[in-house]
């Protein structure tokens, strides 16, 4: 409901600029496939590649070309987007044999939309720029469904000129894109958002347990929260499953805790004291220590539960 | 925007039941006046009273009767609502000369919508019931604007029968009312919600400072947050003024801290450990210790700021 | 070892002033009996009383007189000491029939060495003073063994003149006494000390678990700690039993947590932010929530343990 | 006082084993010089080296030989001790031209007593072992005075055989040495101890502020603490200067905070939740954020102070 409204409110242009160049797309995982499909559906010409090439078949049926290697894709396309599963995969498409570096050059741009750490991002950025190419990191907020619906939030950072060129594609992939300055800022912005989210999940969990032990219905608390100033999609979405002790991992707790740790480390670098985030981080660590790391991050709820009658 | 949607979604009946009895209304402060006016506008007959009787004039012009004392109002009306400024005022209209107790009796009900502590509420409840009357505590979530718009959230607890009788009035005063069980539960529910809100405000403040010190724009952080899973009216409303260091007290920090303390005490009674709320409470105390207690609770943002270049 | 040294260092006079008046002593529990015996052994004349009078027999054999009621003791003695088990007992010897108030008067003094809350202490103080008597609260630090050895630490507050008169008795009962000003300050000082102790116990527990999970021997950690700048009797005494998961309740965890809560409340009154004590308090609450409240406060160690292999 | 006792209690042999080989000693800083001097005074033959060779003069006067390079020292001596100022210096004496690696070989041992991170220690260990040599890390607890008095606490880890050989030297340098297992454990033990110390310093600071704002004398609190179960050398030594706002940097706050961070990171690796240490760490970060990083770590006291009258 809210999300629908938000789409309208940011007023994303859906008509494609006809001048847009062919776009390369590396990585046909859940996210990458949905994103490439969106580009195709909106009139872009797309050349795709995936380590297991068969994963490109579906896209091919919908009109995509297929490249034999990252280098082949870059050779053919002025702009190439990567959406890889993790830092090693993100590094591999750049540095390995048949990788991006073999063909990237002045006038060509690489946009890495994978979620990677700052160091990985810097390494790729430096290598691409050393070859004369342009680079943009552009991690996204949102998972499978928003990717399919073109409703991602894109946190881009790096070369401003490349950002401006690729905006028509971002308009199709997301409901909003931001240009955040130098490489690394995209990753940092994600950390800040996830840190706030992690603290909120803890505050929410504490409230649910407090309600329950004080003789109030957690279900009613959800209803009350949903009508007030702190109503938000996360409470609405996670609350009902949490009170049923169901923690299907949309975002694994151990990853949330890792992001808290990295955000706290960023705060440490900048002498920012964050006692609430620190307390939340320790709660997530407590959850890990009891074996909840692979469940959804909302499973932190479990550690606040009271297991004995109050003295 | 969101609030409009919410109103529809809970589908509040706006047509008044013709059988509804005349309603007494004690307390013509900002909230009380707006609420009594709403009752009048929606076809209720209302008899009002205020310590300073002149404050009843405006309501009189709109068709209200005026009672000479709380007792006089209760004598005339089957149901009387109180909306007083604080616990002493709430006790005074009940126990003082000319107070409710002089006329409350079997078949009559008193609904206290003031925000008071559990002890005050219990005292009033016991006295009213001892006289044969019915009692409901019904604190609200929402301030002036929602009161005027009939958009309050009403947290009622006490006598179920009285709740059912007064629901038509609640339908006019609020977008939603809840019946929460025994007296005290209304106050507890408010504490739980405010505790979550207080922790969230701290998480939000930490995030804003971290963004700023990490080279990100706090303004952009607000935009990114507003598009994601933790978007909520409080961030949207408070964020822009916080980054301008403006803390006009909608909800004074010292009151927020008091609610955190009471919520933690409630947790203590029930052996609920709440480390994130405890950290947030200490941050609010730190803010009080630097003289920010009378500003808006969002002023807790100030204490997270870094005042020296990082070493 | 350390304690022996301390005794010498504060140089407590062991010779009794012959001019000292007969002393009344109310309460023959574990502490009271040991203290009264110490007074006898050091040449004081003592009249004792206990609710169950038979508990006075042992003292009688050692030369004590026995009073029939608190009032009878006060009638006979210029100075009367109380060492009662809890606030209700402390109030009872003062206010009940046959209580202190019936005989206290100008020129007589009552010294309450029980551990009670500030409110109880104030009530007794006001009543004694209203009758013309003098009052001193004088809670002690130390339990059975130090009571027997005359090694208590006495935290006195109230009437300075009475303190000066009773010092010869304090010199026998404790290794050191302090006069802390107005009534209430004795209790506050105890809270501050216990708060620091509670935080230290948490820090110690976290360190023991961290050592263990990092491949270090907790036993060796104890040895290393004992040689360094933070060596202290508590670590030395509690450490070995903690690593054997033995928590014989010298000071029950629920009482320690209550003191943390009261110390935090004292901080709240004075706008003192204490994030470390707050975190420690939540850890003790967590321990209570898992049923450890009646064990020794060192049982908080249990909640830091890791129950799953790290992911 | 306590320390004297401790020395006796661990019963350190002061007579030197005549069979002990000549010992090399690299690094004539404050610590290194005092330690080498101690070896000489106790009958060891010592060959010293320092980057600035003139710093070896004093030792030469007391009978030491001087080596021209780390390699020259290692060539001459079966066992060589390093006491360098920081990780780069510790790496330099091993890996640079004229460094230890040029001469270390089977039958020779290197003992690094510098305080370095685990990574540095591992690097040195691997290189020494690759050349056939033996390695021990042996960071110490204690600063200038204990170094001069042979009262250090030595936390050794690495090759057990080498530890046993070098124990006669450790007996002279410290009041106690521990063998902690594999390389890295010495550094970890130091982190655990320093983490507990940092949390204790925060608890102590909170208590001092609470006493002060509650109308108690911080000076008296020090006296009371010193008589009780949590009396320890750190409170005794730091307390008096803290209440005079004097923070001469014996151990800089920024280094203490770094150790807290590293200890928390160690906890993170092992899924150990440490909420009290985390709160203490954020307090130290707050202190850094207000420019206190270069003062003594006891300056964290400053951030707990209340700057406004309580509301």
mmCIF file of N, CA and C in Angstrom, chain A residues 88 94 122-123 178 222 240:
data_model
loop_
_atom_site.group_PDB
_atom_site.id
_atom_site.type_symbol
_atom_site.label_atom_id
_atom_site.label_comp_id
_atom_site.label_asym_id
_atom_site.label_seq_id
_atom_site.Cartn_x
_atom_site.Cartn_y
_atom_site.Cartn_z
ATOM 1 N N UNK A 88 34.078 -12.303 -3.987
ATOM 2 C CA UNK A 88 34.949 -13.083 -4.883
ATOM 3 C C UNK A 88 34.413 -13.117 -6.321
ATOM 4 N N UNK A 94 36.068 -9.273 -13.075
ATOM 5 C CA UNK A 94 36.930 -8.155 -13.480
ATOM 6 C C UNK A 94 38.343 -8.640 -13.784
ATOM 7 N N UNK A 122 36.849 -0.585 -4.120
ATOM 8 C CA UNK A 122 37.992 0.270 -4.454
ATOM 9 C C UNK A 122 38.943 -0.422 -5.426
ATOM 10 N N UNK A 123 39.176 -1.696 -5.166
ATOM 11 C CA UNK A 123 40.080 -2.479 -6.016
ATOM 12 C C UNK A 123 39.601 -2.486 -7.465
ATOM 13 N N UNK A 178 20.182 7.327 -6.311
ATOM 14 C CA UNK A 178 20.902 8.433 -5.689
ATOM 15 C C UNK A 178 22.340 8.412 -6.174
ATOM 16 N N UNK A 222 0.876 -4.853 17.597
ATOM 17 C CA UNK A 222 1.113 -4.651 16.158
ATOM 18 C C UNK A 222 0.065 -3.719 15.557
ATOM 19 N N UNK A 240 3.824 -10.128 12.301
ATOM 20 C CA UNK A 240 2.950 -11.309 12.373
ATOM 21 C C UNK A 240 3.713 -12.633 12.371
#
